[in-house]
Tab-separated table of C-alpha atoms in Angstrom:
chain	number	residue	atom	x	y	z
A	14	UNK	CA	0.000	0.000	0.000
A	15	UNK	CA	1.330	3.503	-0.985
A	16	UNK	CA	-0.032	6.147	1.142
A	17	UNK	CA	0.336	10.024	0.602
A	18	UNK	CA	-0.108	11.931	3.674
A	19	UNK	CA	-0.666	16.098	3.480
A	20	UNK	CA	0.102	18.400	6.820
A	21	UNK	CA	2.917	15.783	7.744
A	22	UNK	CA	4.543	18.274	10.033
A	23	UNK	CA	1.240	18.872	11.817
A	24	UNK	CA	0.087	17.253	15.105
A	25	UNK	CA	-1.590	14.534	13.594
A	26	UNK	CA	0.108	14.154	10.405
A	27	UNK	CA	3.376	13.444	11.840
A	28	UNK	CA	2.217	10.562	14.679
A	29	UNK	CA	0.357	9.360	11.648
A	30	UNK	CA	3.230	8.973	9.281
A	31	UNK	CA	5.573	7.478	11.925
A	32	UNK	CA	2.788	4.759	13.474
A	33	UNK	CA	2.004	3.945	9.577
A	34	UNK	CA	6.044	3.495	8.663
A	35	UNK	CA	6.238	1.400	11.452
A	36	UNK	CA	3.608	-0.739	10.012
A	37	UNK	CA	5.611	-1.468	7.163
A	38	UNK	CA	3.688	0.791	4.879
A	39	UNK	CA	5.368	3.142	1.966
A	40	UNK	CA	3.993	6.562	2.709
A	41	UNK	CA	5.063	10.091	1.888
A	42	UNK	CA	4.409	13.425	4.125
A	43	UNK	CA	4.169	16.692	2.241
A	44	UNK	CA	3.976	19.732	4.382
A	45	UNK	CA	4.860	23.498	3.603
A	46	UNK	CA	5.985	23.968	6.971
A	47	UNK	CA	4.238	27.131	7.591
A	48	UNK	CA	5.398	29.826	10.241
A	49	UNK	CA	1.543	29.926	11.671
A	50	UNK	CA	3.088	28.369	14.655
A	51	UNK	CA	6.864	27.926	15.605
A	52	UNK	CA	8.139	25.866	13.004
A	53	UNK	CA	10.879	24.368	15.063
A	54	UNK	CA	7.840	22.340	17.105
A	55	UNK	CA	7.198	21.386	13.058
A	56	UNK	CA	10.788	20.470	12.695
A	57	UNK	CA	10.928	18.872	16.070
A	58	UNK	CA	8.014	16.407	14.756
A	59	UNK	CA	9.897	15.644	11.766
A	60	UNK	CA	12.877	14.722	13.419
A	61	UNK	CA	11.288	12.161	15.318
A	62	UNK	CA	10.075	10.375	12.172
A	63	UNK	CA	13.861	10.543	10.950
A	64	UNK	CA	13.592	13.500	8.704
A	65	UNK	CA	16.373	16.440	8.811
A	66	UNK	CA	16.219	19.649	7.981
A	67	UNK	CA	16.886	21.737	5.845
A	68	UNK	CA	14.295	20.874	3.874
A	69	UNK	CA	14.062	22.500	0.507
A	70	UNK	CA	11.292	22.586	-1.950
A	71	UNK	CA	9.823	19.855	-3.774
A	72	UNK	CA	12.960	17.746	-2.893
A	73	UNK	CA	11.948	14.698	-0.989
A	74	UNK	CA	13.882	13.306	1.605
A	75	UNK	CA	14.293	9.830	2.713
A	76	UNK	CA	13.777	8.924	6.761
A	77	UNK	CA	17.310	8.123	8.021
A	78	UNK	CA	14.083	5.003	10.737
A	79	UNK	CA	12.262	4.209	7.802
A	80	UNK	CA	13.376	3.097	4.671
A	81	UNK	CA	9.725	2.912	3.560
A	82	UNK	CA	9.004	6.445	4.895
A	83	UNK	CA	9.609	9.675	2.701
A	84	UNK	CA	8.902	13.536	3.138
A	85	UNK	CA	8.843	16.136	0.688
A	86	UNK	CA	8.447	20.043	1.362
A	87	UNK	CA	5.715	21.408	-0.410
A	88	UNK	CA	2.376	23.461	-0.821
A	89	UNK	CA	-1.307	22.257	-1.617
A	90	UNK	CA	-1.624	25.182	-3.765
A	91	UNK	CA	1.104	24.691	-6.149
A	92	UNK	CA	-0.875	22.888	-8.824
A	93	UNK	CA	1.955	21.891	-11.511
A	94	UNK	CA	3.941	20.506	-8.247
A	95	UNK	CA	1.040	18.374	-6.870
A	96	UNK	CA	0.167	17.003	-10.265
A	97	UNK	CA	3.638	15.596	-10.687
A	98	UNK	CA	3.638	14.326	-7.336
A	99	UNK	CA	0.193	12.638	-7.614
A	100	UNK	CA	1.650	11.129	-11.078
A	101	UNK	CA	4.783	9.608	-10.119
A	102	UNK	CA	3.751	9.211	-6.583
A	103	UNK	CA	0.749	6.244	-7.747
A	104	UNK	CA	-0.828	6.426	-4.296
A	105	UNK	CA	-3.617	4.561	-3.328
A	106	UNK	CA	-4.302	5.781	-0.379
A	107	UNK	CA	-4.601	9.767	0.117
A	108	UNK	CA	-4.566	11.223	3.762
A	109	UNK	CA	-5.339	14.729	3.327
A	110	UNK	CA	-4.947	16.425	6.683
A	111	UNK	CA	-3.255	19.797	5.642
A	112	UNK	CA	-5.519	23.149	6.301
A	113	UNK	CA	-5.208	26.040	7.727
A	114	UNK	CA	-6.803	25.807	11.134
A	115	UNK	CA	-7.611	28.040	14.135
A	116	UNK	CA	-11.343	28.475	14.557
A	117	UNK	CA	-10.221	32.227	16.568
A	118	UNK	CA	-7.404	32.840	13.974
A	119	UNK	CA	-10.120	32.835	11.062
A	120	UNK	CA	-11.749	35.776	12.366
A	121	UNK	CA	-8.831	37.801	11.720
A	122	UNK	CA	-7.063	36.219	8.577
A	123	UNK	CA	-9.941	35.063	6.790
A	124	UNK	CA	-8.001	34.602	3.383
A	125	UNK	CA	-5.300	32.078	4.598
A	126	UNK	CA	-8.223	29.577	4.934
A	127	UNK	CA	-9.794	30.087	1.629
A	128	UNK	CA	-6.443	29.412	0.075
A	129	UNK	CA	-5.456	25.870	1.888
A	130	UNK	CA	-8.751	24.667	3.140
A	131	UNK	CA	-10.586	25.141	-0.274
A	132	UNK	CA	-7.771	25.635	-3.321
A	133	UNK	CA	-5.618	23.369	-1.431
A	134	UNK	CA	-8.161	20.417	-1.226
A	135	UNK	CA	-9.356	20.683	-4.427
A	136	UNK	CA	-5.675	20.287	-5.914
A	137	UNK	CA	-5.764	17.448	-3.703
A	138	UNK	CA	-9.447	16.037	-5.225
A	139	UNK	CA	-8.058	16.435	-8.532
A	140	UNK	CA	-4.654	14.521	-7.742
A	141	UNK	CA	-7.428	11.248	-6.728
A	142	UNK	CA	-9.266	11.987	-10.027
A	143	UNK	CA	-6.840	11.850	-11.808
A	144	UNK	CA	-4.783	9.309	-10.706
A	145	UNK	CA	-6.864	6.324	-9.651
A	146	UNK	CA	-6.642	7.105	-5.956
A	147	UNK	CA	-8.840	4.057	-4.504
A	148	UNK	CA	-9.709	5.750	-1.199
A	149	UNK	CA	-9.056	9.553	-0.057
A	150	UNK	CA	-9.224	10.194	4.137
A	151	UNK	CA	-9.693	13.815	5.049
A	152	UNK	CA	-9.943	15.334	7.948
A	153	UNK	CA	-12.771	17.203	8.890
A	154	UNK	CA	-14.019	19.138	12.195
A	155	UNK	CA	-15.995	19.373	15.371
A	156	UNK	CA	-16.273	22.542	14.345
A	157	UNK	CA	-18.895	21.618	11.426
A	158	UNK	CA	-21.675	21.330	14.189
A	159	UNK	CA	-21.809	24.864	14.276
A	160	UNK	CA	-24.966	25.860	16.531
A	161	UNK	CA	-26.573	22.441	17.026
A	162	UNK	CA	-27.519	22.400	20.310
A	163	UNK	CA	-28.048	18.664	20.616
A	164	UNK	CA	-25.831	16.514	21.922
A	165	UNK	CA	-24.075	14.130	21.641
A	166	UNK	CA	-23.010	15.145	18.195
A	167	UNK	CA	-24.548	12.594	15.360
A	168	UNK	CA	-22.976	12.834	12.094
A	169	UNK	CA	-26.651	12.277	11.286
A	170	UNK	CA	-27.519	15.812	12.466
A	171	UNK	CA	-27.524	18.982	10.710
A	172	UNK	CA	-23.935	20.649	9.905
A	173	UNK	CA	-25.207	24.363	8.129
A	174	UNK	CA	-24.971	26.953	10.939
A	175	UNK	CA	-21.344	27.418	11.179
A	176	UNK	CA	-20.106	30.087	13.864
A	177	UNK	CA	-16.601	30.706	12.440
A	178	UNK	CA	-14.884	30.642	8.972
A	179	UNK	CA	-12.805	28.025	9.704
A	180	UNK	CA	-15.741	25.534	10.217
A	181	UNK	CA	-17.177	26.610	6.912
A	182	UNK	CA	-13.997	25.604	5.305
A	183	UNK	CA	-14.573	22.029	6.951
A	184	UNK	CA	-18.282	22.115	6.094
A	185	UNK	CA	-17.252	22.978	2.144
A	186	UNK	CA	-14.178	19.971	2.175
A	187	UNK	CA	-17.040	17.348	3.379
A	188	UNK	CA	-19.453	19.061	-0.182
A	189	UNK	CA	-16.430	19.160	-2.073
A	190	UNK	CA	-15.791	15.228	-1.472
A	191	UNK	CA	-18.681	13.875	-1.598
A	192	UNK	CA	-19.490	15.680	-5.188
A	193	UNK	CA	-15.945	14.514	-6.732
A	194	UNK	CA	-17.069	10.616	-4.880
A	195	UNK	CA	-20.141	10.986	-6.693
A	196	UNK	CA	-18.507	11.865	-9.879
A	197	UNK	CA	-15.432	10.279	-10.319
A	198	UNK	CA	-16.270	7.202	-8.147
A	199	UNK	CA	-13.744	7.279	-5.416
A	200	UNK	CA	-13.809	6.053	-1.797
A	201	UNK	CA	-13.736	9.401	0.075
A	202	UNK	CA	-13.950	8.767	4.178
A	203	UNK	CA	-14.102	12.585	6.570
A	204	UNK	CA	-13.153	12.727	9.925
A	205	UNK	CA	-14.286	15.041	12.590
A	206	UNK	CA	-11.695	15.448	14.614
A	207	UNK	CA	-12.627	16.289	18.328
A	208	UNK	CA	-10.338	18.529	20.814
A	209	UNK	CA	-6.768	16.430	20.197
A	210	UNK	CA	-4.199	17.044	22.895
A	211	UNK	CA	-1.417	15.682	24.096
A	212	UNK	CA	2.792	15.466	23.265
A	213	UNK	CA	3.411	17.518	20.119
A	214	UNK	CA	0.051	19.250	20.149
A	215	UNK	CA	-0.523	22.819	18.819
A	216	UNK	CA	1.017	25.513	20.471
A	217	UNK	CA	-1.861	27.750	20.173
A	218	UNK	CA	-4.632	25.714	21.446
A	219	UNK	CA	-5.231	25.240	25.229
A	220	UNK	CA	-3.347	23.178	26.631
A	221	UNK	CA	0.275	24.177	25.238
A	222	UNK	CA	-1.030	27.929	26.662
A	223	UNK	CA	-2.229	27.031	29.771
A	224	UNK	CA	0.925	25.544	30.509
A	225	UNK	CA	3.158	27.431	29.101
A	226	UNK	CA	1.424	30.171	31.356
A	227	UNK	CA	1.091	28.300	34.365
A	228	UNK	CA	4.786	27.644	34.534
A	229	UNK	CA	6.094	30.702	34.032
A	230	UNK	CA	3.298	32.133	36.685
A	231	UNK	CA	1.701	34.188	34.062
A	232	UNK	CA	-2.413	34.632	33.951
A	233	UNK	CA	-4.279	32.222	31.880
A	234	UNK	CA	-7.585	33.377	29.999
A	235	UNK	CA	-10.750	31.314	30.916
A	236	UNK	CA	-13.459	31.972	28.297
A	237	UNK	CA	-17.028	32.020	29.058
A	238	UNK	CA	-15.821	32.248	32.741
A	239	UNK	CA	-14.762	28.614	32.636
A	240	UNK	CA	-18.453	27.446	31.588
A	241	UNK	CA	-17.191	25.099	28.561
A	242	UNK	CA	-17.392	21.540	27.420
A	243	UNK	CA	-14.907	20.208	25.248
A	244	UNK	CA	-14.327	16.645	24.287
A	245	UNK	CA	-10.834	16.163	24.993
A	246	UNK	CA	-9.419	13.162	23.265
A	247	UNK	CA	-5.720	11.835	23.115
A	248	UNK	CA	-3.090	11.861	20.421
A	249	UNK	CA	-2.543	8.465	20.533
A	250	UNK	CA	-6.587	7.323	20.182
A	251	UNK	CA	-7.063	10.148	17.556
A	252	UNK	CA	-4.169	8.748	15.446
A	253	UNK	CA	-5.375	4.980	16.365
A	254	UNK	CA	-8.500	5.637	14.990
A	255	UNK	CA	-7.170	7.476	11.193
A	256	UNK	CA	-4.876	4.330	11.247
A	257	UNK	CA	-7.636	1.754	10.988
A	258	UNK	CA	-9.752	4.006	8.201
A	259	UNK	CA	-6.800	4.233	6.288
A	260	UNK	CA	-5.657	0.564	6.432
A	261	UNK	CA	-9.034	-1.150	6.120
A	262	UNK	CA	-9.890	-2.424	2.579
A	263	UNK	CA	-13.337	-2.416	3.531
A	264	UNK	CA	-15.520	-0.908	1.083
A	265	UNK	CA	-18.011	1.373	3.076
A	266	UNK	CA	-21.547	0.961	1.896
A	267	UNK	CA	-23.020	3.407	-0.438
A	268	UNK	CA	-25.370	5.908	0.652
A	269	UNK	CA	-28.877	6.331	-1.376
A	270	UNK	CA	-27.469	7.381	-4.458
A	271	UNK	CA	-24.331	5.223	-5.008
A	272	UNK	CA	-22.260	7.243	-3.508
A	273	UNK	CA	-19.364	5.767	-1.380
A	274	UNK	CA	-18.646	8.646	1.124
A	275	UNK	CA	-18.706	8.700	4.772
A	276	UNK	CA	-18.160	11.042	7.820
A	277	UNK	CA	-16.921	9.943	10.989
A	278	UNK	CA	-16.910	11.517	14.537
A	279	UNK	CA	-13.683	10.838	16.205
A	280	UNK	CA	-13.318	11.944	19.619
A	281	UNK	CA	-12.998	10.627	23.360
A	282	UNK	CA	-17.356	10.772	23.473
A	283	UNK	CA	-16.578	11.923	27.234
A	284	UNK	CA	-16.657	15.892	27.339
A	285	UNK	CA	-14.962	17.790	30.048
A	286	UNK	CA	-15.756	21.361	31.771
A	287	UNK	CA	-13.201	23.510	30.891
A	288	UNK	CA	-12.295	24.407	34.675
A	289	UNK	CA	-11.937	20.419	35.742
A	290	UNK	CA	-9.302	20.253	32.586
A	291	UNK	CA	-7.360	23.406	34.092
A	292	UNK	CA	-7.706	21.118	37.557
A	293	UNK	CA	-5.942	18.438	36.014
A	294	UNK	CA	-3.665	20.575	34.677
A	295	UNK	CA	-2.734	22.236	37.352
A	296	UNK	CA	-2.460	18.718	39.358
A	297	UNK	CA	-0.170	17.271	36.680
A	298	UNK	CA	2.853	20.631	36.793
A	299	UNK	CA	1.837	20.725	41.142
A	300	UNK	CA	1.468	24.553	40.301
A	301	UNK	CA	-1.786	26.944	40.373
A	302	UNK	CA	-3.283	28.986	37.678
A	303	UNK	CA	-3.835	33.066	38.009
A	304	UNK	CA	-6.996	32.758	36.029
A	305	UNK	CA	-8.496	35.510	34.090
A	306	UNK	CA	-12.274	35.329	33.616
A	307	UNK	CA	-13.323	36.406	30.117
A	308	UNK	CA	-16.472	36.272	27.823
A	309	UNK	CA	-16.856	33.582	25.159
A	310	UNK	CA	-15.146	34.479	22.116
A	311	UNK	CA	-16.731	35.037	18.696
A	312	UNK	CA	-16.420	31.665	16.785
A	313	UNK	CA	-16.433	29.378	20.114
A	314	UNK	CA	-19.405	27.199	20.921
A	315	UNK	CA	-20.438	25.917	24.541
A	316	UNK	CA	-19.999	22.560	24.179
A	317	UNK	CA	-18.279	19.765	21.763
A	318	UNK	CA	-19.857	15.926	22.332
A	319	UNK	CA	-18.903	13.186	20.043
A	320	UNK	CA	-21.197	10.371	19.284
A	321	UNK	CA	-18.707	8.134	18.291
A	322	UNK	CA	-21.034	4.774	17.630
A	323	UNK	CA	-20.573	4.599	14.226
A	324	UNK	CA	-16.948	4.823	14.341
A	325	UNK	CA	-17.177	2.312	16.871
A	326	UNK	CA	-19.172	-0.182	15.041
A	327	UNK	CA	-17.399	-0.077	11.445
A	328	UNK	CA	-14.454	0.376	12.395
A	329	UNK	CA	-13.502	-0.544	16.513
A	330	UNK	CA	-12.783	2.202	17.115
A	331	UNK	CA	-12.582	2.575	20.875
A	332	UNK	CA	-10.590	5.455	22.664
A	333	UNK	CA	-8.551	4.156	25.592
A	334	UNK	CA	-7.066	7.219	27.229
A	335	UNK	CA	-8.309	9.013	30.331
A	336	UNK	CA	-8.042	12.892	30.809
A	337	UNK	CA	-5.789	12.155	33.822
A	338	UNK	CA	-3.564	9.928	32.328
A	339	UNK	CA	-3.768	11.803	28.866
A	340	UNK	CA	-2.788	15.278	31.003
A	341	UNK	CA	-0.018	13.448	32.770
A	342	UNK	CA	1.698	12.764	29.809
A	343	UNK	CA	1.017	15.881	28.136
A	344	UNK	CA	3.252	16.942	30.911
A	345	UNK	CA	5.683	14.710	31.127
A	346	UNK	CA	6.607	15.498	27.433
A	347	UNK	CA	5.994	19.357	27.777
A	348	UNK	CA	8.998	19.460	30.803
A	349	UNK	CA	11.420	17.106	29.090
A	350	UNK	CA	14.103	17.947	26.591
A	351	UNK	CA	12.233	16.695	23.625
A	352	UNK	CA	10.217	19.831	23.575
A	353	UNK	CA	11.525	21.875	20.921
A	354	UNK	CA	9.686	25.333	22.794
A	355	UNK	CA	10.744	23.996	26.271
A	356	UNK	CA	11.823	27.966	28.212
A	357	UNK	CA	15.184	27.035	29.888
């Protein structure tokens, strides 16, 4: 199996290309290695999959671990570049996790997600067209629920009153699949990601932050005055659950109209008040938080709640992480020397 993984520097695309090399598969990464967060944590990730910087343009670079693993630097939206790659590259799997992402972030650059999330993916919809790509994986977003106040969130319930850009983006990547499934006749499998934390994560979501302010006895911001749910789920499930999608040869049944394409919530289905995660938190680096109360942000919602049954049932999927142990760990890793953003 030949695999093709996008955002392969990213927090998921980078456990995902190391746990798949060490499954014996041939897969390539292709990131741009953006500066939207410290690119060093980007290089750090790299590193651990046995790739070395510097990494220069559309050169690909073998892992010094995995002889079967490859990464090559380069952008979604460069068209001529992707087509070559999708030609000589004869994937049959696709893993398209590159997009610009940030629900807060989209409020302010709205263009950057236009550009990856949309032009991006469709470069990447026309590289499986084109190519006889049996199955494409992308990842989708929480986010999509928008205002539905009902949860747990079904992927059976109604996705079209996003509250930020960002999730419109996801909303548009799930339309744009399930149009080029329909008329090309490729496997295309989304994946709504819920809350993913852990070692590696994103340095601008909450729990890098919050620690990073913690520690260094700096205030943390508590939106909505701590009244939040979020479904918290672990690197390690998140990435155990993309790994079975991606490796099944299952053929997931058609829908109504012939079309196979399929959305998946992936998530811990166990959602956690914002102020018991800052608990655990605060347990886990024996230090207390200066909180700041603040109002909920434009683009937030109140709660995230994964329904995860269908996952569950196709697939066994079953998340195995607590937020205690999860936390823990988080910690561990965020202290040590392997963190490249670790403040001496």
């Amino acid at each position: 199996m030949r695999v093709l993984i996008t955002g392969a520097a990213g927090f998921i695309g980078s456990e995902l290309l190391c746990r798949l090399a060490e499954q014996g598969v041939d897969v390539l990464g292709l990131d741009n290695i953006n500066d939207y967060y410290d690119v060093e944590l980007k290089y750090g990730r790299l590193e651990r999959c046995g790739f070395h910087r510097p990494f220069i343009f559309k050169n690909p670079e073998t892992s010094s671990i995995f002889p079967n693993a490859r990464f090559v630097r380069m952008d979604l939206c460069d068209k001529p570049s992707m087509d070559i790659l999708f030609r000589d590259g004869k994937f049959d799997v696709v893993v398209n996790l590159a997009a610009q992402a940030g629900v807060r972030y989209s409020i302010t650059n709205p263009y950057s997600y236009l550009q990856s999330n949309l032009e991006g993916f469709l470069n990447v919809l026309e590289g499986c067209r084109h190519n006889n790509v049996g199955h494409l994986v992308f990842a989708s977003s929480s986010s999509v629920y928008g205002l539905n106040s009902k949860v747990p969130y079904s992927e059976e319930d109604k996705v079209d009153s996003p509250v930020s850009l960002y999730a419109a983006t996801k909303k548009s990547d799930e339309l744009m699949a399930y149009a080029y499934s329909r008329l090309y006749g490729f496997r295309c499998t989304g994946l709504r990601y819920f809350t993913v934390y852990g070692p590696w994560g994103r340095p601008d979501m909450a729990p890098m932050l919050f620690a990073e302010a913690i520690s260094a006895g700096e205030p943390i911001k508590v939106f909505n005055n701590g009244d939040m749910l979020r479904d918290f789920t672990y690197i390690d499930d998140i990435v155990e659950g993309t790994v079975k999608v991606v490796l099944s040869e299952r053929a997931d049944a058609a829908d109504e109209n012939g079309v196979h394409f399929r959305v998946y919530n992936i998530g811990a289905s166990s959602p956690v008040r914002l102020m018991d995660f800052i608990n655990e938190l605060e347990a886990a680096l024996g230090l207390e938080a200066r909180k700041v109360m603040m109002p909920m942000q434009p683009g937030d919602v109140y709660e995230t709640y994964a329904d995860t049954s269908r996952l569950e049932a196709e697939y066994g999927y079953r998340p195995e992480t607590s937020l205690h142990d999860g936390i823990k760990k988080f910690v561990e890793w965020f202290r040590s020397e392997l963190n490249p953003l670790r403040h001496s």
